[in-house]
Amino acid sequence: NAGVMQNPRHLVRRRGQEARLRCSPMKGHSHVYWYRQLPEEGLKFMVYLQKENIIDESGMPKERFSAEFPKEGPSILRIQQVVRGDSAAYFCASSPGQEAIYEQYFGPGTRLTVT
Amino acid sequence: AQKITQTQPGMFVQEKEAVTLDCTYDTSDPSYGLFWYKQPSSGEMIFLIYQGSYDQQNATEGRYSLNFQKARKSANLVISASQLGDSAMYFCAMRERDTGNQFYFGTGTSLTVIP
């Protein structure tokens, strides 16, 4: 019973490059959430997706960031033209439902370093 | 206003002693869930314990218990019989029914268990 999978675990990009972060939810989970954790801080919500739909992207920066969760395959968080301030840990979580009682199961995170 | 407040940036506890990590929350939604996560130095987020707003009894999971005081809007985590492996960051989080898309996280408490 595999948990939430994220890859890569570590990603190094130069300023101006693109970063692609992948997340495969737990089996049977159709709700995916992305969070960002800056150094010495808690996790901050970025986006909530269901299959083929972005439900809530209120935490996403307006530019350079996009997310998708296609019908087949993992959810992708894409950061274009990365800058040093994008260096952070990016966590994906999945949930079987939207109700408040459902915990979110977190992946191990992708640590992005922008040089 | 902050949804989740953790006022203890760092805590120390002697091995085998109990420790309480504080968490207060702010919501007007009558239906919500409160969660605690552990983040060891390896970086993954580990679910510890859950308390629902309508639960009459405090949640317990092994050595973890949640001291839920609804009127005071506090949800403190109690770790009994601390072990060296408990040294980690601990995050309190909340989901609301009306905004069930995301978790709100506190800034975390760093716990160090002293042998």
PDB file of C-alpha atoms in Angstrom:
ATOM      1  CA  ASN A   1       0.000   0.000   0.000  1.00  0.00           C
ATOM      2  CA  ALA A   2       2.246   2.742  -1.306  1.00  0.00           C
ATOM      3  CA  GLY A   3       1.949   6.181   0.213  1.00  0.00           C
ATOM      4  CA  VAL A   4       2.143   9.490  -1.582  1.00  0.00           C
ATOM      5  CA  MET A   5       5.103   9.487  -3.944  1.00  0.00           C
ATOM      6  CA  GLN A   6       7.032  12.568  -4.927  1.00  0.00           C
ATOM      7  CA  ASN A   7       9.943  12.880  -7.271  1.00  0.00           C
ATOM      8  CA  PRO A   8      12.539  14.008  -7.476  1.00  0.00           C
ATOM      9  CA  ARG A   9      13.415  14.237  -3.794  1.00  0.00           C
ATOM     10  CA  HIS A  10      16.040  16.870  -4.493  1.00  0.00           C
ATOM     11  CA  LEU A  11      16.187  19.206  -7.449  1.00  0.00           C
ATOM     12  CA  VAL A  12      18.820  21.796  -8.273  1.00  0.00           C
ATOM     13  CA  ARG A  13      18.081  24.422 -10.887  1.00  0.00           C
ATOM     14  CA  ARG A  14      19.901  27.515 -12.068  1.00  0.00           C
ATOM     15  CA  ARG A  15      18.054  30.821 -12.112  1.00  0.00           C
ATOM     16  CA  GLY A  16      15.858  31.051 -15.184  1.00  0.00           C
ATOM     17  CA  GLN A  17      15.403  27.300 -15.660  1.00  0.00           C
ATOM     18  CA  GLU A  18      12.182  25.385 -15.243  1.00  0.00           C
ATOM     19  CA  ALA A  19      11.394  23.046 -12.352  1.00  0.00           C
ATOM     20  CA  ARG A  20       8.913  20.184 -12.632  1.00  0.00           C
ATOM     21  CA  LEU A  21       7.796  18.450  -9.474  1.00  0.00           C
ATOM     22  CA  ARG A  22       5.747  15.263  -9.605  1.00  0.00           C
ATOM     23  CA  CYS A  23       3.287  13.788  -7.156  1.00  0.00           C
ATOM     24  CA  SER A  24       1.443  10.472  -7.275  1.00  0.00           C
ATOM     25  CA  PRO A  25      -1.361  10.341  -4.682  1.00  0.00           C
ATOM     26  CA  MET A  26      -2.202   7.356  -2.566  1.00  0.00           C
ATOM     27  CA  LYS A  27      -4.246   4.701  -4.286  1.00  0.00           C
ATOM     28  CA  GLY A  28      -7.904   5.638  -4.240  1.00  0.00           C
ATOM     29  CA  HIS A  29      -7.263   9.302  -3.468  1.00  0.00           C
ATOM     30  CA  SER A  30      -8.531  11.799  -6.001  1.00  0.00           C
ATOM     31  CA  HIS A  31      -7.740  15.011  -4.123  1.00  0.00           C
ATOM     32  CA  VAL A  32      -4.245  16.469  -4.333  1.00  0.00           C
ATOM     33  CA  TYR A  33      -2.821  19.465  -2.506  1.00  0.00           C
ATOM     34  CA  TRP A  34       0.492  21.241  -2.920  1.00  0.00           C
ATOM     35  CA  TYR A  35       2.224  23.101  -0.110  1.00  0.00           C
ATOM     36  CA  ARG A  36       5.441  25.080   0.086  1.00  0.00           C
ATOM     37  CA  GLN A  37       7.676  25.204   3.125  1.00  0.00           C
ATOM     38  CA  LEU A  38      10.238  27.970   3.252  1.00  0.00           C
ATOM     39  CA  PRO A  39      13.210  27.474   5.600  1.00  0.00           C
ATOM     40  CA  GLU A  40      12.276  27.776   9.286  1.00  0.00           C
ATOM     41  CA  GLU A  41       8.568  28.136   8.457  1.00  0.00           C
ATOM     42  CA  GLY A  42       5.411  26.058   8.435  1.00  0.00           C
ATOM     43  CA  LEU A  43       3.733  24.746   5.326  1.00  0.00           C
ATOM     44  CA  LYS A  44       1.734  27.168   3.202  1.00  0.00           C
ATOM     45  CA  PHE A  45      -1.091  26.027   0.944  1.00  0.00           C
ATOM     46  CA  MET A  46      -0.594  26.582  -2.763  1.00  0.00           C
ATOM     47  CA  VAL A  47      -3.191  24.696  -4.797  1.00  0.00           C
ATOM     48  CA  TYR A  48      -5.870  22.024  -4.578  1.00  0.00           C
ATOM     49  CA  LEU A  49      -6.681  19.804  -7.541  1.00  0.00           C
ATOM     50  CA  GLN A  50      -8.923  16.952  -8.451  1.00  0.00           C
ATOM     51  CA  LYS A  51      -8.507  14.928 -11.623  1.00  0.00           C
ATOM     52  CA  GLU A  52      -8.381  17.352 -14.580  1.00  0.00           C
ATOM     53  CA  ASN A  53      -9.593  20.261 -12.440  1.00  0.00           C
ATOM     54  CA  ILE A  54      -7.997  23.006 -10.417  1.00  0.00           C
ATOM     55  CA  ILE A  55     -10.364  23.573  -7.513  1.00  0.00           C
ATOM     56  CA  ASP A  56      -8.534  26.223  -5.504  1.00  0.00           C
ATOM     57  CA  GLU A  57      -5.340  27.985  -6.514  1.00  0.00           C
ATOM     58  CA  SER A  58      -5.624  30.845  -4.069  1.00  0.00           C
ATOM     59  CA  GLY A  59      -2.164  30.145  -2.634  1.00  0.00           C
ATOM     60  CA  MET A  60      -0.330  30.022  -5.956  1.00  0.00           C
ATOM     61  CA  PRO A  61       1.841  32.941  -7.042  1.00  0.00           C
ATOM     62  CA  LYS A  62       0.181  34.641  -9.996  1.00  0.00           C
ATOM     63  CA  GLU A  63       3.134  34.245 -12.309  1.00  0.00           C
ATOM     64  CA  ARG A  64       5.525  31.422 -13.211  1.00  0.00           C
ATOM     65  CA  PHE A  65       3.700  28.745 -11.181  1.00  0.00           C
ATOM     66  CA  SER A  66       1.199  26.273 -12.588  1.00  0.00           C
ATOM     67  CA  ALA A  67      -0.219  22.931 -11.554  1.00  0.00           C
ATOM     68  CA  GLU A  68      -2.101  20.130 -13.225  1.00  0.00           C
ATOM     69  CA  PHE A  69      -3.546  16.742 -12.349  1.00  0.00           C
ATOM     70  CA  PRO A  70      -4.292  14.942 -15.605  1.00  0.00           C
ATOM     71  CA  LYS A  71      -6.672  12.064 -16.034  1.00  0.00           C
ATOM     72  CA  GLU A  72      -3.714   9.719 -16.262  1.00  0.00           C
ATOM     73  CA  GLY A  73      -0.429  10.165 -14.492  1.00  0.00           C
ATOM     74  CA  PRO A  74       0.882  12.187 -11.595  1.00  0.00           C
ATOM     75  CA  SER A  75       0.099  15.712 -10.563  1.00  0.00           C
ATOM     76  CA  ILE A  76       2.716  18.202 -11.755  1.00  0.00           C
ATOM     77  CA  LEU A  77       3.770  21.458 -10.134  1.00  0.00           C
ATOM     78  CA  ARG A  78       5.651  23.535 -12.651  1.00  0.00           C
ATOM     79  CA  ILE A  79       7.776  26.566 -11.881  1.00  0.00           C
ATOM     80  CA  GLN A  80       9.040  28.527 -14.839  1.00  0.00           C
ATOM     81  CA  GLN A  81      12.064  30.803 -14.785  1.00  0.00           C
ATOM     82  CA  VAL A  82      12.978  29.914 -11.237  1.00  0.00           C
ATOM     83  CA  VAL A  83      14.477  32.507  -8.910  1.00  0.00           C
ATOM     84  CA  ARG A  84      16.435  32.073  -5.671  1.00  0.00           C
ATOM     85  CA  GLY A  85      13.318  32.824  -3.640  1.00  0.00           C
ATOM     86  CA  ASP A  86      11.707  29.663  -5.030  1.00  0.00           C
ATOM     87  CA  SER A  87      14.178  27.553  -3.045  1.00  0.00           C
ATOM     88  CA  ALA A  88      12.009  25.619  -0.615  1.00  0.00           C
ATOM     89  CA  ALA A  89      10.571  22.224   0.183  1.00  0.00           C
ATOM     90  CA  TYR A  90       7.443  21.444  -1.838  1.00  0.00           C
ATOM     91  CA  PHE A  91       5.072  18.931  -0.336  1.00  0.00           C
ATOM     92  CA  CYS A  92       2.254  17.138  -2.017  1.00  0.00           C
ATOM     93  CA  ALA A  93      -0.599  15.650   0.000  1.00  0.00           C
ATOM     94  CA  SER A  94      -3.559  13.539  -0.988  1.00  0.00           C
ATOM     95  CA  SER A  95      -6.911  12.922   0.607  1.00  0.00           C
ATOM     96  CA  PRO A  96      -9.816  10.584  -0.077  1.00  0.00           C
ATOM     97  CA  GLY A  97     -12.283  13.429   0.343  1.00  0.00           C
ATOM     98  CA  GLN A  98     -12.699  17.091   0.987  1.00  0.00           C
ATOM     99  CA  GLU A  99     -14.475  16.829   4.333  1.00  0.00           C
ATOM    100  CA  ALA A 100     -12.715  18.240   7.360  1.00  0.00           C
ATOM    101  CA  ILE A 101     -12.447  14.832   8.976  1.00  0.00           C
ATOM    102  CA  TYR A 102     -10.115  13.512   6.333  1.00  0.00           C
ATOM    103  CA  GLU A 103      -6.470  13.915   7.099  1.00  0.00           C
ATOM    104  CA  GLN A 104      -4.089  14.653   4.312  1.00  0.00           C
ATOM    105  CA  TYR A 105      -1.340  12.144   3.694  1.00  0.00           C
ATOM    106  CA  PHE A 106       1.902  13.851   2.830  1.00  0.00           C
ATOM    107  CA  GLY A 107       4.614  12.796   0.466  1.00  0.00           C
ATOM    108  CA  PRO A 108       8.295  13.051   1.419  1.00  0.00           C
ATOM    109  CA  GLY A 109       8.661  16.406  -0.310  1.00  0.00           C
ATOM    110  CA  THR A 110      10.869  17.772  -3.069  1.00  0.00           C
ATOM    111  CA  ARG A 111      13.637  20.074  -1.965  1.00  0.00           C
ATOM    112  CA  LEU A 112      14.258  22.645  -4.658  1.00  0.00           C
ATOM    113  CA  THR A 113      17.492  24.590  -4.623  1.00  0.00           C
ATOM    114  CA  VAL A 114      17.938  27.447  -7.059  1.00  0.00           C
ATOM    115  CA  THR A 115      21.541  28.466  -7.625  1.00  0.00           C
TER     116      THR A 115
ATOM    117  CA  ALA B   1      -5.529  36.879  12.120  1.00  0.00           C
ATOM    118  CA  GLN B   2      -3.467  33.715  12.274  1.00  0.00           C
ATOM    119  CA  LYS B   3      -5.516  30.574  11.954  1.00  0.00           C
ATOM    120  CA  ILE B   4      -3.006  28.503  13.941  1.00  0.00           C
ATOM    121  CA  THR B   5      -0.623  29.867  16.544  1.00  0.00           C
ATOM    122  CA  GLN B   6       2.262  27.963  18.058  1.00  0.00           C
ATOM    123  CA  THR B   7       4.041  30.202  20.536  1.00  0.00           C
ATOM    124  CA  GLN B   8       6.931  27.914  21.469  1.00  0.00           C
ATOM    125  CA  PRO B   9       9.682  28.038  18.842  1.00  0.00           C
ATOM    126  CA  GLY B  10      11.785  25.563  20.798  1.00  0.00           C
ATOM    127  CA  MET B  11      11.262  23.165  23.689  1.00  0.00           C
ATOM    128  CA  PHE B  12      13.531  20.853  25.664  1.00  0.00           C
ATOM    129  CA  VAL B  13      12.445  17.803  27.618  1.00  0.00           C
ATOM    130  CA  GLN B  14      14.297  15.174  29.575  1.00  0.00           C
ATOM    131  CA  GLU B  15      14.076  11.647  28.237  1.00  0.00           C
ATOM    132  CA  LYS B  16      11.143   9.705  29.785  1.00  0.00           C
ATOM    133  CA  GLU B  17       9.421  12.904  30.900  1.00  0.00           C
ATOM    134  CA  ALA B  18       6.162  14.268  29.460  1.00  0.00           C
ATOM    135  CA  VAL B  19       6.001  17.464  27.415  1.00  0.00           C
ATOM    136  CA  THR B  20       3.156  19.699  26.219  1.00  0.00           C
ATOM    137  CA  LEU B  21       3.335  21.578  22.933  1.00  0.00           C
ATOM    138  CA  ASP B  22       0.913  24.472  22.702  1.00  0.00           C
ATOM    139  CA  CYS B  23      -1.455  25.241  19.851  1.00  0.00           C
ATOM    140  CA  THR B  24      -4.275  27.753  19.637  1.00  0.00           C
ATOM    141  CA  TYR B  25      -6.561  28.209  16.669  1.00  0.00           C
ATOM    142  CA  ASP B  26      -8.983  30.721  15.278  1.00  0.00           C
ATOM    143  CA  THR B  27     -12.101  29.823  13.360  1.00  0.00           C
ATOM    144  CA  SER B  28     -15.780  30.711  13.171  1.00  0.00           C
ATOM    145  CA  ASP B  29     -16.648  27.478  11.389  1.00  0.00           C
ATOM    146  CA  PRO B  30     -18.451  25.133  13.833  1.00  0.00           C
ATOM    147  CA  SER B  31     -17.062  22.091  12.016  1.00  0.00           C
ATOM    148  CA  TYR B  32     -13.326  21.655  11.824  1.00  0.00           C
ATOM    149  CA  GLY B  33     -10.540  19.167  12.371  1.00  0.00           C
ATOM    150  CA  LEU B  34      -7.297  19.654  14.245  1.00  0.00           C
ATOM    151  CA  PHE B  35      -4.153  17.697  13.433  1.00  0.00           C
ATOM    152  CA  TRP B  36      -0.616  17.337  14.670  1.00  0.00           C
ATOM    153  CA  TYR B  37       2.275  16.401  12.410  1.00  0.00           C
ATOM    154  CA  LYS B  38       5.866  15.535  13.223  1.00  0.00           C
ATOM    155  CA  GLN B  39       8.680  16.552  10.906  1.00  0.00           C
ATOM    156  CA  PRO B  40      12.017  14.917  11.741  1.00  0.00           C
ATOM    157  CA  SER B  41      15.283  16.191  10.336  1.00  0.00           C
ATOM    158  CA  SER B  42      14.807  13.933   7.308  1.00  0.00           C
ATOM    159  CA  GLY B  43      11.974  16.262   6.298  1.00  0.00           C
ATOM    160  CA  GLU B  44       8.916  14.089   5.835  1.00  0.00           C
ATOM    161  CA  MET B  45       5.608  15.000   7.464  1.00  0.00           C
ATOM    162  CA  ILE B  46       4.285  12.289   9.763  1.00  0.00           C
ATOM    163  CA  PHE B  47       0.662  12.360  10.924  1.00  0.00           C
ATOM    164  CA  LEU B  48       0.353  11.928  14.691  1.00  0.00           C
ATOM    165  CA  ILE B  49      -3.156  12.614  15.913  1.00  0.00           C
ATOM    166  CA  TYR B  50      -6.530  14.073  14.944  1.00  0.00           C
ATOM    167  CA  GLN B  51      -9.310  15.813  16.915  1.00  0.00           C
ATOM    168  CA  GLY B  52     -12.694  16.695  15.452  1.00  0.00           C
ATOM    169  CA  SER B  53     -14.555  19.751  16.666  1.00  0.00           C
ATOM    170  CA  TYR B  54     -17.546  17.663  17.710  1.00  0.00           C
ATOM    171  CA  ASP B  55     -15.548  14.981  19.482  1.00  0.00           C
ATOM    172  CA  GLN B  56     -16.486  14.803  23.131  1.00  0.00           C
ATOM    173  CA  GLN B  57     -13.324  13.117  24.297  1.00  0.00           C
ATOM    174  CA  ASN B  58      -9.700  14.056  23.867  1.00  0.00           C
ATOM    175  CA  ALA B  59      -7.936  12.068  21.170  1.00  0.00           C
ATOM    176  CA  THR B  60      -5.187   9.650  22.134  1.00  0.00           C
ATOM    177  CA  GLU B  61      -2.756   7.669  19.988  1.00  0.00           C
ATOM    178  CA  GLY B  62      -0.205   5.684  21.949  1.00  0.00           C
ATOM    179  CA  ARG B  63       2.098   8.155  23.714  1.00  0.00           C
ATOM    180  CA  TYR B  64       0.362  11.111  22.052  1.00  0.00           C
ATOM    181  CA  SER B  65      -2.727  12.780  23.420  1.00  0.00           C
ATOM    182  CA  LEU B  66      -4.462  15.967  22.452  1.00  0.00           C
ATOM    183  CA  ASN B  67      -5.676  18.286  25.194  1.00  0.00           C
ATOM    184  CA  PHE B  68      -8.677  19.816  23.434  1.00  0.00           C
ATOM    185  CA  GLN B  69     -10.204  22.851  25.135  1.00  0.00           C
ATOM    186  CA  LYS B  70     -12.847  24.074  22.736  1.00  0.00           C
ATOM    187  CA  ALA B  71     -13.920  27.177  24.635  1.00  0.00           C
ATOM    188  CA  ARG B  72     -10.316  28.345  24.801  1.00  0.00           C
ATOM    189  CA  LYS B  73      -9.661  27.253  21.212  1.00  0.00           C
ATOM    190  CA  SER B  74      -6.611  25.312  22.183  1.00  0.00           C
ATOM    191  CA  ALA B  75      -5.404  21.903  21.025  1.00  0.00           C
ATOM    192  CA  ASN B  76      -2.195  21.137  22.866  1.00  0.00           C
ATOM    193  CA  LEU B  77      -0.207  18.002  22.100  1.00  0.00           C
ATOM    194  CA  VAL B  78       1.018  15.973  25.050  1.00  0.00           C
ATOM    195  CA  ILE B  79       3.831  13.503  24.503  1.00  0.00           C
ATOM    196  CA  SER B  80       4.316  11.133  27.404  1.00  0.00           C
ATOM    197  CA  ALA B  81       7.506   9.221  28.221  1.00  0.00           C
ATOM    198  CA  SER B  82       9.626  11.182  25.728  1.00  0.00           C
ATOM    199  CA  GLN B  83      12.145   9.273  23.658  1.00  0.00           C
ATOM    200  CA  LEU B  84      15.241  10.488  21.845  1.00  0.00           C
ATOM    201  CA  GLY B  85      13.480   9.769  18.567  1.00  0.00           C
ATOM    202  CA  ASP B  86      10.832  12.337  19.441  1.00  0.00           C
ATOM    203  CA  SER B  87      13.297  15.138  18.689  1.00  0.00           C
ATOM    204  CA  ALA B  88      11.770  16.884  15.680  1.00  0.00           C
ATOM    205  CA  MET B  89       9.645  19.813  14.540  1.00  0.00           C
ATOM    206  CA  TYR B  90       5.974  19.537  15.467  1.00  0.00           C
ATOM    207  CA  PHE B  91       3.268  21.298  13.507  1.00  0.00           C
ATOM    208  CA  CYS B  92      -0.325  21.926  14.501  1.00  0.00           C
ATOM    209  CA  ALA B  93      -2.807  22.197  11.628  1.00  0.00           C
ATOM    210  CA  MET B  94      -6.502  22.801  11.056  1.00  0.00           C
ATOM    211  CA  ARG B  95      -9.030  22.102   8.330  1.00  0.00           C
ATOM    212  CA  GLU B  96     -12.388  23.841   8.286  1.00  0.00           C
ATOM    213  CA  ARG B  97     -15.502  22.393   6.672  1.00  0.00           C
ATOM    214  CA  ASP B  98     -16.323  25.605   4.830  1.00  0.00           C
ATOM    215  CA  THR B  99     -12.791  25.983   3.474  1.00  0.00           C
ATOM    216  CA  GLY B 100     -11.954  22.296   3.406  1.00  0.00           C
ATOM    217  CA  ASN B 101      -9.528  22.643   0.567  1.00  0.00           C
ATOM    218  CA  GLN B 102      -6.479  23.295   2.636  1.00  0.00           C
ATOM    219  CA  PHE B 103      -4.704  22.812   5.897  1.00  0.00           C
ATOM    220  CA  TYR B 104      -3.640  25.844   7.883  1.00  0.00           C
ATOM    221  CA  PHE B 105      -0.333  25.175   9.593  1.00  0.00           C
ATOM    222  CA  GLY B 106       1.346  26.823  12.530  1.00  0.00           C
ATOM    223  CA  THR B 107       4.989  27.839  12.461  1.00  0.00           C
ATOM    224  CA  GLY B 108       6.026  24.777  14.408  1.00  0.00           C
ATOM    225  CA  THR B 109       7.786  23.908  17.647  1.00  0.00           C
ATOM    226  CA  SER B 110      11.232  22.343  17.655  1.00  0.00           C
ATOM    227  CA  LEU B 111      11.405  19.675  20.353  1.00  0.00           C
ATOM    228  CA  THR B 112      14.720  18.392  21.647  1.00  0.00           C
ATOM    229  CA  VAL B 113      14.786  15.377  23.930  1.00  0.00           C
ATOM    230  CA  ILE B 114      17.772  15.374  26.255  1.00  0.00           C
ATOM    231  CA  PRO B 115      19.231  12.027  27.333  1.00  0.00           C
TER     232      PRO B 115
END
